Short mmCIF file of C-alpha atoms in Angstrom, two decimals:
data_model
loop_
_atom_site.label_atom_id
_atom_site.label_comp_id
_atom_site.label_asym_id
_atom_site.label_seq_id
_atom_site.Cartn_x
_atom_site.Cartn_y
_atom_site.Cartn_z
CA UNK A 1 89.03 -7.24 203.92
CA UNK A 2 88.51 -10.72 204.32
CA UNK A 3 87.45 -13.53 202.04
CA UNK A 4 83.74 -13.76 202.55
CA UNK A 5 81.53 -12.48 200.18
CA UNK A 6 81.02 -8.56 199.86
CA UNK A 7 77.00 -7.92 199.04
CA UNK A 8 76.80 -4.39 196.79
CA UNK A 9 75.08 -2.00 198.26
CA UNK A 10 71.48 -1.16 197.00
CA UNK A 11 71.97 2.18 195.29
CA UNK A 12 68.37 3.26 194.16
CA UNK A 13 65.37 2.49 195.39
CA UNK A 14 61.73 3.31 193.54
CA UNK A 15 57.90 3.02 194.63
CA UNK A 16 55.18 1.50 192.41
CA UNK A 17 52.12 3.34 193.04
CA UNK A 18 49.21 0.66 194.23
CA UNK A 19 46.31 0.49 191.89
CA UNK A 20 42.98 -1.26 192.25
CA UNK A 21 44.38 -4.93 191.68
CA UNK A 22 47.74 -4.39 193.62
CA UNK A 23 49.11 -2.54 196.77
CA UNK A 24 52.50 -0.75 196.80
CA UNK A 25 55.42 -2.47 195.37
CA UNK A 26 59.07 -1.46 196.01
CA UNK A 27 62.13 -1.46 193.56
CA UNK A 28 65.72 -1.66 194.73
CA UNK A 29 68.46 -1.91 192.51
CA UNK A 30 71.88 -3.50 193.21
CA UNK A 31 74.25 -3.20 190.96
CA UNK A 32 72.74 -4.48 187.53
CA UNK A 33 70.19 -6.06 188.98
CA UNK A 34 66.51 -4.42 189.74
CA UNK A 35 64.44 -6.26 192.52
CA UNK A 36 60.49 -5.85 192.68
CA UNK A 37 58.94 -6.65 196.12
CA UNK A 38 55.77 -7.15 197.68
CA UNK A 39 56.02 -4.62 200.99
CA UNK A 40 53.26 -6.63 202.68
CA UNK A 41 54.87 -10.35 202.05
CA UNK A 42 57.89 -9.27 202.13
CA UNK A 43 59.51 -11.72 199.42
CA UNK A 44 60.88 -11.17 196.02
CA UNK A 45 57.96 -11.12 193.09
CA UNK A 46 60.72 -10.78 190.15
CA UNK A 47 63.69 -9.18 189.44
CA UNK A 48 65.53 -8.02 186.03
CA UNK A 49 68.95 -7.35 184.65
CA UNK A 50 70.20 -6.21 181.53
CA UNK A 51 71.11 -8.64 178.60
CA UNK A 52 74.88 -9.51 178.43
CA UNK A 53 75.81 -7.21 175.88
CA UNK A 54 75.33 -4.29 178.87
CA UNK A 55 78.68 -5.79 180.27
CA UNK A 56 77.22 -5.39 183.38
CA UNK A 57 76.87 -1.90 183.82
CA UNK A 58 75.62 -0.44 186.79
CA UNK A 59 72.34 1.40 187.38
CA UNK A 60 72.91 5.04 188.35
CA UNK A 61 69.23 6.35 188.03
CA UNK A 62 65.81 4.47 188.63
CA UNK A 63 62.52 6.24 188.13
CA UNK A 64 58.65 4.96 188.40
CA UNK A 65 55.54 6.37 186.82
CA UNK A 66 52.37 7.70 188.01
CA UNK A 67 50.66 5.17 185.86
CA UNK A 68 50.78 1.80 183.90
CA UNK A 69 53.44 0.16 186.20
CA UNK A 70 56.24 1.61 184.30
CA UNK A 71 59.82 2.05 185.68
CA UNK A 72 62.97 3.31 183.70
CA UNK A 73 66.67 2.84 184.64
CA UNK A 74 69.85 4.22 183.59
CA UNK A 75 73.45 2.79 183.37
CA UNK A 76 75.75 4.81 183.22
CA UNK A 77 78.90 2.89 181.56
CA UNK A 78 77.34 2.59 178.40
CA UNK A 79 74.79 5.63 178.55
CA UNK A 80 71.64 3.18 178.05
CA UNK A 81 68.43 3.65 179.33
CA UNK A 82 65.76 0.69 179.81
CA UNK A 83 61.82 1.30 180.16
CA UNK A 84 60.37 -1.45 182.02
CA UNK A 85 57.35 -2.99 182.96
CA UNK A 86 56.52 -3.91 186.29
CA UNK A 87 53.24 -5.69 186.02
CA UNK A 88 53.08 -8.99 187.06
CA UNK A 89 56.90 -9.23 186.92
CA UNK A 90 59.70 -7.02 185.62
CA UNK A 91 59.68 -7.00 181.92
CA UNK A 92 61.90 -4.81 178.99
CA UNK A 93 59.90 -2.51 176.66
CA UNK A 94 62.23 -1.01 175.11
CA UNK A 95 66.38 0.21 175.28
CA UNK A 96 67.90 3.05 173.60
CA UNK A 97 71.37 4.39 174.01
CA UNK A 98 71.72 8.08 174.47
CA UNK A 99 74.61 10.20 172.41
CA UNK A 100 75.52 11.72 176.15
CA UNK A 101 75.84 9.57 180.01
CA UNK A 102 71.93 10.15 181.09
CA UNK A 103 71.78 11.97 184.45
CA UNK A 104 68.39 12.60 184.92
CA UNK A 105 64.89 10.67 184.21
CA UNK A 106 61.57 11.49 184.94
CA UNK A 107 58.22 10.45 183.19
CA UNK A 108 54.97 12.80 182.10
CA UNK A 109 51.97 12.95 183.84
CA UNK A 110 50.09 10.41 181.34
CA UNK A 111 53.34 7.85 181.09
CA UNK A 112 53.10 8.06 177.85
CA UNK A 113 56.98 9.96 177.24
CA UNK A 114 60.53 9.50 179.23
CA UNK A 115 61.82 12.80 179.29
CA UNK A 116 65.88 11.91 179.89
CA UNK A 117 68.38 14.67 180.31
CA UNK A 118 72.06 14.30 180.02
CA UNK A 119 75.51 16.27 181.57
CA UNK A 120 75.96 18.30 178.32
CA UNK A 121 72.45 19.95 178.96
CA UNK A 122 70.14 18.14 176.66
CA UNK A 123 66.61 17.05 177.67
CA UNK A 124 65.27 14.10 175.61
CA UNK A 125 61.61 13.08 174.93
CA UNK A 126 61.42 9.32 174.49
CA UNK A 127 57.97 7.42 173.70
CA UNK A 128 57.89 4.83 176.89
CA UNK A 129 56.82 2.33 174.24
CA UNK A 130 57.98 1.79 170.48
CA UNK A 131 55.54 2.35 167.88
CA UNK A 132 54.75 5.46 169.56
CA UNK A 133 57.01 8.51 167.98
CA UNK A 134 55.68 12.01 168.55
CA UNK A 135 55.04 14.25 165.56
CA UNK A 136 58.37 16.62 165.86
CA UNK A 137 60.15 13.37 165.53
CA UNK A 138 58.30 12.50 162.25
CA UNK A 139 58.86 15.44 160.53
CA UNK A 140 62.44 15.51 160.92
CA UNK A 141 61.99 11.84 159.20
CA UNK A 142 60.60 13.15 156.65
CA UNK A 143 62.66 16.12 155.54
CA UNK A 144 64.65 14.26 152.79
CA UNK A 145 61.23 13.97 151.00
CA UNK A 146 60.86 15.17 148.10
CA UNK A 147 58.15 17.16 146.93
CA UNK A 148 56.19 17.09 143.15
CA UNK A 149 57.16 20.40 141.50
CA UNK A 150 55.01 23.14 141.54
CA UNK A 151 55.39 24.17 137.55
CA UNK A 152 53.15 22.79 135.13
CA UNK A 153 53.31 22.34 131.01
CA UNK A 154 51.05 25.27 131.06
CA UNK A 155 54.01 27.44 133.05
CA UNK A 156 57.06 26.28 131.56
CA UNK A 157 57.59 26.82 127.86
CA UNK A 158 61.26 26.28 126.19
CA UNK A 159 62.51 23.18 125.73
CA UNK A 160 65.29 23.03 128.41
CA UNK A 161 63.15 23.98 131.43
CA UNK A 162 60.23 21.36 130.04
CA UNK A 163 63.25 18.78 130.35
CA UNK A 164 64.41 19.87 133.98
CA UNK A 165 60.56 19.58 134.94
CA UNK A 166 60.23 16.49 133.37
CA UNK A 167 63.35 15.28 135.44
CA UNK A 168 61.90 16.74 138.56
CA UNK A 169 58.78 15.00 138.37
CA UNK A 170 60.61 11.53 138.06
CA UNK A 171 62.81 12.37 141.02
CA UNK A 172 59.91 13.41 142.81
CA UNK A 173 57.85 9.45 141.60
CA UNK A 174 61.05 7.57 142.65
CA UNK A 175 61.19 9.51 145.67
CA UNK A 176 57.19 8.75 146.91
CA UNK A 177 57.82 4.81 145.58
CA UNK A 178 60.39 4.57 148.67
CA UNK A 179 58.75 3.19 152.03
CA UNK A 180 58.44 6.45 154.50
CA UNK A 181 60.44 5.33 157.49
CA UNK A 182 57.48 3.77 160.00
CA UNK A 183 57.26 3.27 163.50
CA UNK A 184 58.53 -0.16 163.63
CA UNK A 185 61.51 0.22 161.26
CA UNK A 186 62.85 2.70 163.26
CA UNK A 187 66.19 1.76 165.37
CA UNK A 188 66.93 3.22 168.79
CA UNK A 189 70.41 3.02 167.95
CA UNK A 190 70.05 5.70 164.90
CA UNK A 191 68.71 7.99 168.07
CA UNK A 192 66.55 10.36 165.69
CA UNK A 193 65.35 12.12 168.54
CA UNK A 194 65.74 16.37 168.92
CA UNK A 195 66.36 17.59 172.32
CA UNK A 196 63.57 19.36 173.53
CA UNK A 197 64.90 21.30 176.10
CA UNK A 198 69.10 22.87 176.28
CA UNK A 199 70.74 24.48 178.50
CA UNK A 200 74.32 25.90 178.47
CA UNK A 201 75.53 24.38 181.63
CA UNK A 202 75.41 20.81 183.11
CA UNK A 203 71.80 19.40 183.80
CA UNK A 204 71.45 17.74 187.00
CA UNK A 205 67.94 17.25 187.64
CA UNK A 206 64.23 16.95 185.84
CA UNK A 207 60.71 16.62 187.13
CA UNK A 208 57.73 16.92 184.79
CA UNK A 209 55.05 19.05 186.40
CA UNK A 210 51.53 20.02 185.65
CA UNK A 211 50.29 23.38 186.65
CA UNK A 212 47.10 24.48 188.36
CA UNK A 213 46.12 26.81 185.04
CA UNK A 214 47.25 30.20 184.18
CA UNK A 215 47.03 32.51 181.28
CA UNK A 216 49.20 29.29 179.34
CA UNK A 217 45.69 27.43 179.18
CA UNK A 218 44.47 29.96 176.55
CA UNK A 219 47.96 30.02 174.56
CA UNK A 220 47.98 26.27 174.48
CA UNK A 221 43.89 25.66 174.14
CA UNK A 222 44.08 23.33 177.16
CA UNK A 223 40.29 23.04 178.22
CA UNK A 224 41.01 21.44 181.61
CA UNK A 225 42.50 24.88 182.40
CA UNK A 226 46.04 22.58 183.98
CA UNK A 227 48.93 22.27 181.82
CA UNK A 228 52.25 20.50 181.30
CA UNK A 229 55.62 21.90 182.09
CA UNK A 230 59.42 20.65 182.26
CA UNK A 231 61.06 21.90 185.51
CA UNK A 232 65.22 21.68 184.70
CA UNK A 233 68.08 22.28 187.01
CA UNK A 234 71.71 22.72 186.84
CA UNK A 235 74.91 23.38 188.08
CA UNK A 236 75.04 27.42 187.09
CA UNK A 237 72.35 28.06 189.96
CA UNK A 238 69.32 28.05 187.76
CA UNK A 239 65.89 26.52 187.55
CA UNK A 240 64.32 26.74 184.24
CA UNK A 241 60.37 26.13 183.87
CA UNK A 242 59.80 25.31 180.40
CA UNK A 243 56.23 24.44 179.14
CA UNK A 244 55.58 21.07 178.17
CA UNK A 245 55.71 19.06 174.89
CA UNK A 246 54.90 20.24 172.05
CA UNK A 247 55.94 23.58 173.11
CA UNK A 248 59.35 22.97 175.34
CA UNK A 249 61.28 25.36 173.60
CA UNK A 250 59.47 28.19 175.31
CA UNK A 251 60.68 29.44 178.35
CA UNK A 252 57.82 30.34 180.92
CA UNK A 253 60.13 31.61 183.60
CA UNK A 254 63.24 30.93 185.95
CA UNK A 255 63.47 30.38 189.79
CA UNK A 256 66.47 32.42 191.02
CA UNK A 257 67.57 32.16 194.49
CA UNK A 258 70.41 29.70 194.45
CA UNK A 259 74.28 31.13 194.93
CA UNK A 260 75.75 27.60 194.38
CA UNK A 261 74.43 24.96 191.82
CA UNK A 262 71.40 23.05 192.15
CA UNK A 263 71.53 19.17 192.51
CA UNK A 264 67.99 17.73 193.72
CA UNK A 265 64.69 19.01 192.54
CA UNK A 266 61.44 17.75 194.54
CA UNK A 267 57.75 18.61 193.02
CA UNK A 268 55.49 18.17 196.77
CA UNK A 269 52.64 16.85 196.84
CA UNK A 270 50.83 20.55 197.79
CA UNK A 271 51.99 21.62 194.36
CA UNK A 272 55.01 23.54 195.79
CA UNK A 273 58.78 22.83 194.78
CA UNK A 274 61.67 22.02 196.69
CA UNK A 275 65.41 22.70 195.35
CA UNK A 276 68.62 22.03 197.09
CA UNK A 277 72.29 21.92 195.90
CA UNK A 278 75.29 23.38 197.03
CA UNK A 279 74.04 26.14 199.30
CA UNK A 280 73.13 25.82 203.11
CA UNK A 281 69.95 25.94 202.40
CA UNK A 282 66.75 24.61 200.61
CA UNK A 283 64.17 26.43 198.36
CA UNK A 284 60.98 26.21 198.44
CA UNK A 285 59.07 27.66 195.54
CA UNK A 286 56.07 28.68 194.18
CA UNK A 287 57.27 27.70 190.67
CA UNK A 288 54.44 28.49 188.51
CA UNK A 289 55.04 32.62 189.67
CA UNK A 290 58.76 31.77 189.98
CA UNK A 291 58.19 33.42 193.74
CA UNK A 292 60.85 32.29 196.37
CA UNK A 293 58.55 31.56 199.76
CA UNK A 294 61.15 30.82 202.30
CA UNK A 295 64.30 29.41 202.68
CA UNK A 296 65.50 26.47 205.18
CA UNK A 297 68.96 26.47 206.65
CA UNK A 298 70.21 22.67 206.91
CA UNK A 299 74.24 23.70 207.70
CA UNK A 300 73.35 23.25 211.21
CA UNK A 301 71.27 19.91 211.11
CA UNK A 302 74.23 18.40 209.14
CA UNK A 303 77.41 19.67 211.21
CA UNK A 304 75.50 19.80 214.62
CA UNK A 305 78.93 19.93 216.28
CA UNK A 306 81.15 22.14 214.22
CA UNK A 307 81.12 25.85 213.74
CA UNK A 308 79.75 28.06 211.09
CA UNK A 309 83.98 28.70 210.15
CA UNK A 310 84.88 25.04 210.51
CA UNK A 311 82.06 23.08 209.10
CA UNK A 312 82.35 21.67 205.76
CA UNK A 313 79.78 22.61 203.05
CA UNK A 314 76.96 20.42 202.44
CA UNK A 315 75.67 18.81 198.94
CA UNK A 316 72.08 18.09 198.95
CA UNK A 317 71.95 14.50 197.49
CA UNK A 318 68.48 13.68 197.64
CA UNK A 319 64.91 15.04 198.68
CA UNK A 320 61.78 12.88 198.84
CA UNK A 321 58.37 13.92 199.75
CA UNK A 322 56.85 12.13 202.82
CA UNK A 323 53.49 14.10 202.77
CA UNK A 324 50.11 12.39 203.14
CA UNK A 325 47.99 14.92 202.13
CA UNK A 326 47.76 18.42 200.07
CA UNK A 327 47.78 20.66 202.53
CA UNK A 328 51.21 20.16 204.69
CA UNK A 329 54.72 19.90 203.67
CA UNK A 330 56.55 16.51 204.81
CA UNK A 331 59.91 15.54 202.90
CA UNK A 332 63.36 14.55 204.26
CA UNK A 333 66.71 15.71 202.83
CA UNK A 334 70.10 13.55 202.66
CA UNK A 335 73.29 15.57 202.24
CA UNK A 336 76.23 13.51 200.71
CA UNK A 337 78.82 11.85 202.78
CA UNK A 338 76.27 12.34 205.99
CA UNK A 339 74.72 9.55 208.02
CA UNK A 340 71.95 11.08 209.09
CA UNK A 341 68.04 12.40 207.21
CA UNK A 342 66.63 15.88 208.16
CA UNK A 343 62.69 15.34 208.31
CA UNK A 344 61.28 18.72 207.98
CA UNK A 345 57.76 19.39 208.11
CA UNK A 346 55.10 22.07 208.16
CA UNK A 347 51.49 22.45 208.49
CA UNK A 348 49.30 25.02 206.43
CA UNK A 349 52.11 26.02 204.47
CA UNK A 350 51.16 27.38 201.27
CA UNK A 351 51.75 30.09 198.64
CA UNK A 352 49.12 32.33 200.33
CA UNK A 353 50.51 31.29 204.00
CA UNK A 354 54.17 31.35 203.68
CA UNK A 355 54.74 32.20 207.48
CA UNK A 356 53.43 28.94 208.65
CA UNK A 357 56.27 27.27 210.88
CA UNK A 358 58.76 24.74 209.84
CA UNK A 359 59.74 21.55 212.37
CA UNK A 360 63.20 19.48 211.81
CA UNK A 361 64.50 16.53 213.20
CA UNK A 362 67.16 14.29 212.21
CA UNK A 363 67.12 10.81 211.66
CA UNK A 364 70.51 8.99 212.75
CA UNK A 365 71.58 6.14 210.49
CA UNK A 366 73.88 3.65 210.35
CA UNK A 367 75.41 4.40 207.35
CA UNK A 368 75.53 6.62 204.82
CA UNK A 369 72.26 7.34 203.21
CA UNK A 370 72.11 6.25 198.79
CA UNK A 371 68.22 6.55 198.06
CA UNK A 372 65.27 6.48 200.04
CA UNK A 373 61.65 5.23 199.04
CA UNK A 374 58.60 6.73 201.10
CA UNK A 375 55.70 4.31 201.49
CA UNK A 376 52.50 6.14 201.93
CA UNK A 377 50.36 4.87 204.93
CA UNK A 378 47.18 2.25 203.79
CA UNK A 379 44.03 2.11 205.61
CA UNK A 380 44.34 1.93 209.66
CA UNK A 381 48.54 1.41 208.32
CA UNK A 382 51.51 3.25 208.95
CA UNK A 383 54.16 5.01 206.25
CA UNK A 384 57.46 3.35 206.06
CA UNK A 385 60.50 4.92 205.25
CA UNK A 386 63.08 2.61 203.37
CA UNK A 387 66.32 4.09 203.49
CA UNK A 388 69.23 2.64 201.01
CA UNK A 389 72.89 2.67 203.13
CA UNK A 390 76.11 2.76 202.02
CA UNK A 391 77.21 -0.61 203.95
CA UNK A 392 80.99 -0.11 202.67
CA UNK A 393 82.23 2.73 203.30
CA UNK A 394 82.83 4.44 206.79
CA UNK A 395 79.27 6.66 208.25
CA UNK A 396 80.64 10.17 207.31
CA UNK A 397 83.19 9.23 204.86
CA UNK A 398 82.96 8.81 200.74
CA UNK A 399 86.60 7.13 200.55
CA UNK A 400 87.44 5.07 203.45
CA UNK A 401 85.83 2.08 203.35
CA UNK A 402 85.17 0.10 206.64
CA UNK A 403 88.43 -1.98 207.90
CA UNK A 404 86.60 -4.62 209.55
CA UNK A 405 85.51 -7.98 208.30
CA UNK A 406 81.86 -7.04 208.87
CA UNK A 407 80.33 -4.81 206.71
CA UNK A 408 77.11 -2.51 207.90
CA UNK A 409 73.67 -3.31 206.70
CA UNK A 410 72.19 -2.07 203.14
CA UNK A 411 69.05 -1.11 204.56
CA UNK A 412 67.08 0.48 207.69
CA UNK A 413 63.33 0.80 207.48
CA UNK A 414 61.70 3.61 209.87
CA UNK A 415 57.73 3.88 210.53
CA UNK A 416 55.64 7.23 211.37
CA UNK A 417 53.55 7.53 213.88
CA UNK A 418 51.08 10.51 214.74
CA UNK A 419 52.41 13.09 217.37
CA UNK A 420 49.75 15.83 218.41
CA UNK A 421 49.42 16.30 214.35
CA UNK A 422 53.15 16.13 212.82
CA UNK A 423 54.48 12.87 211.63
CA UNK A 424 57.63 11.35 213.60
CA UNK A 425 59.50 8.56 212.26
CA UNK A 426 60.87 5.98 214.24
CA UNK A 427 63.35 2.85 213.29
CA UNK A 428 61.44 -0.49 213.37
CA UNK A 429 63.71 -3.34 214.48
CA UNK A 430 66.24 -4.27 212.39
CA UNK A 431 64.42 -7.82 211.66
CA UNK A 432 62.04 -6.10 209.46
CA UNK A 433 65.01 -4.42 207.38
CA UNK A 434 66.88 -7.96 207.31
CA UNK A 435 63.74 -9.91 206.08
CA UNK A 436 63.80 -6.83 203.07
CA UNK A 437 67.36 -7.96 202.29
CA UNK A 438 67.15 -11.53 202.69
CA UNK A 439 64.27 -11.58 199.75
CA UNK A 440 66.79 -9.99 197.36
CA UNK A 441 67.86 -13.21 196.02
CA UNK A 442 70.38 -13.64 193.55
CA UNK A 443 72.32 -11.62 195.80
CA UNK A 444 74.80 -9.21 194.13
CA UNK A 445 78.19 -10.28 194.87
CA UNK A 446 81.00 -6.89 195.19
CA UNK A 447 84.19 -7.54 193.63
CA UNK A 448 86.55 -6.19 196.39
CA UNK A 449 88.82 -4.52 193.74
CA UNK A 450 86.02 -2.08 193.26
CA UNK A 451 86.48 -1.07 196.66
CA UNK A 452 89.97 -0.56 196.97
CA UNK A 453 90.40 1.52 193.62
CA UNK A 454 87.54 3.45 194.72
CA UNK A 455 84.99 2.36 191.89
CA UNK A 456 82.29 1.78 194.23
CA UNK A 457 82.74 5.20 195.57
CA UNK A 458 82.59 7.01 191.80
CA UNK A 459 79.11 5.09 191.00
CA UNK A 460 77.59 5.80 194.90
CA UNK A 461 78.88 9.64 195.12
CA UNK A 462 79.79 12.79 193.05
CA UNK A 463 77.56 15.49 194.13
CA UNK A 464 80.01 17.49 195.52
CA UNK A 465 81.77 17.52 192.29
CA UNK A 466 79.10 19.70 190.91
CA UNK A 467 80.71 22.23 193.45
CA UNK A 468 82.90 25.25 191.29
CA UNK A 469 86.63 25.39 192.43
CA UNK A 470 86.82 29.11 193.92
CA UNK A 471 89.97 30.61 192.74
CA UNK A 472 91.87 32.69 194.90
CA UNK A 473 90.36 36.44 194.86
CA UNK A 474 87.27 35.30 192.91
CA UNK A 475 85.52 33.81 195.80
CA UNK A 476 81.62 34.62 195.88
CA UNK A 477 81.11 37.56 198.34
#
């Protein structure tokens, strides 16, 4: 592969929403480092990486919050979640190690809680900042506290019972003298959090959502008419809608329509839910009612030159909302190992008008997409699509490394154009992507052994592994 240095791909990307005093910012993760990039001036403003105790564990998840400039990353090898504040720079707020490896992250709408799901189906609610322990956890901390006996000298008369009563009083007084565990004294290493949602199957994705208002408003005393929900997906084709904290144990409803695993969820700006996985189609849901509005076939778009018999099965690895308004559907979809994105849009589509036509177009890429960040258009500007590419493996393959000494590009940038009411993406000059890559300093160098042993492929890919093996004679009809 040559002796020249090989740069690690950008495996994760996310956008920090704009504020009054600052515009949009782009976060890119390369191996174990997070870069914050000013997208207007194209220079790095800050970078962050875990301490030496993390043993350079690679970042597998990166999400941002709608408020407060918060971000969260998860490292797979050490099962640790790091909550970051990306205000002026990028600084660590807190780190917490989960019992099992995290596989999905999502901030609640107020950014005060990070929902973290693991592969064993449990979802934990972790406060964004230390010292903000939710009430359910406080109750657990005080389970062992002894209460004062209800009996008194007036109700107990025998000598033996009076002696027992005195001993109970002493124990209760001794327990009360001990300091009650405080928010500050709580150690993350103890991991005292209880699961707030549980699946019996492997959890694959999680989304925190807010409802439009329904019969749940009266039950939760929500005067605003809006309600928090937790949407989770698993390997067993289920999409579960649970109530938000602290009633997450209550299942609101299920969205059932997939025949294979569900790997990705995407809450669109219009309020509808998009889901995809191991099926040849995507589902569009009115998740509050559980209604399946339509199915969008994607098999032909990712395997255009193959027949339906010989074409490999698709595995959706990413769904990203690109909408600029609340009355339209606009998103891109990626399938694992396919060097293209599928851009799908519909104008006027809603739960009341589910017959609006969809328009599909393909974006051909120079490598397999790993993650996508959508930068909305500013005033009198154009929207941009930042695509992180696998620069190591051949396009269309997740195992075979490029056999040339010159590896592929790590980023590809597209800009949107208004085409008679529809948005189309066109690739901009490679100079813009090169400038974006060059501002990520110091660069993350990749060890050739990671490529030869397949270690890198294990980090970048894994969606297809969710597919259950069909035993001969038991294949699904």
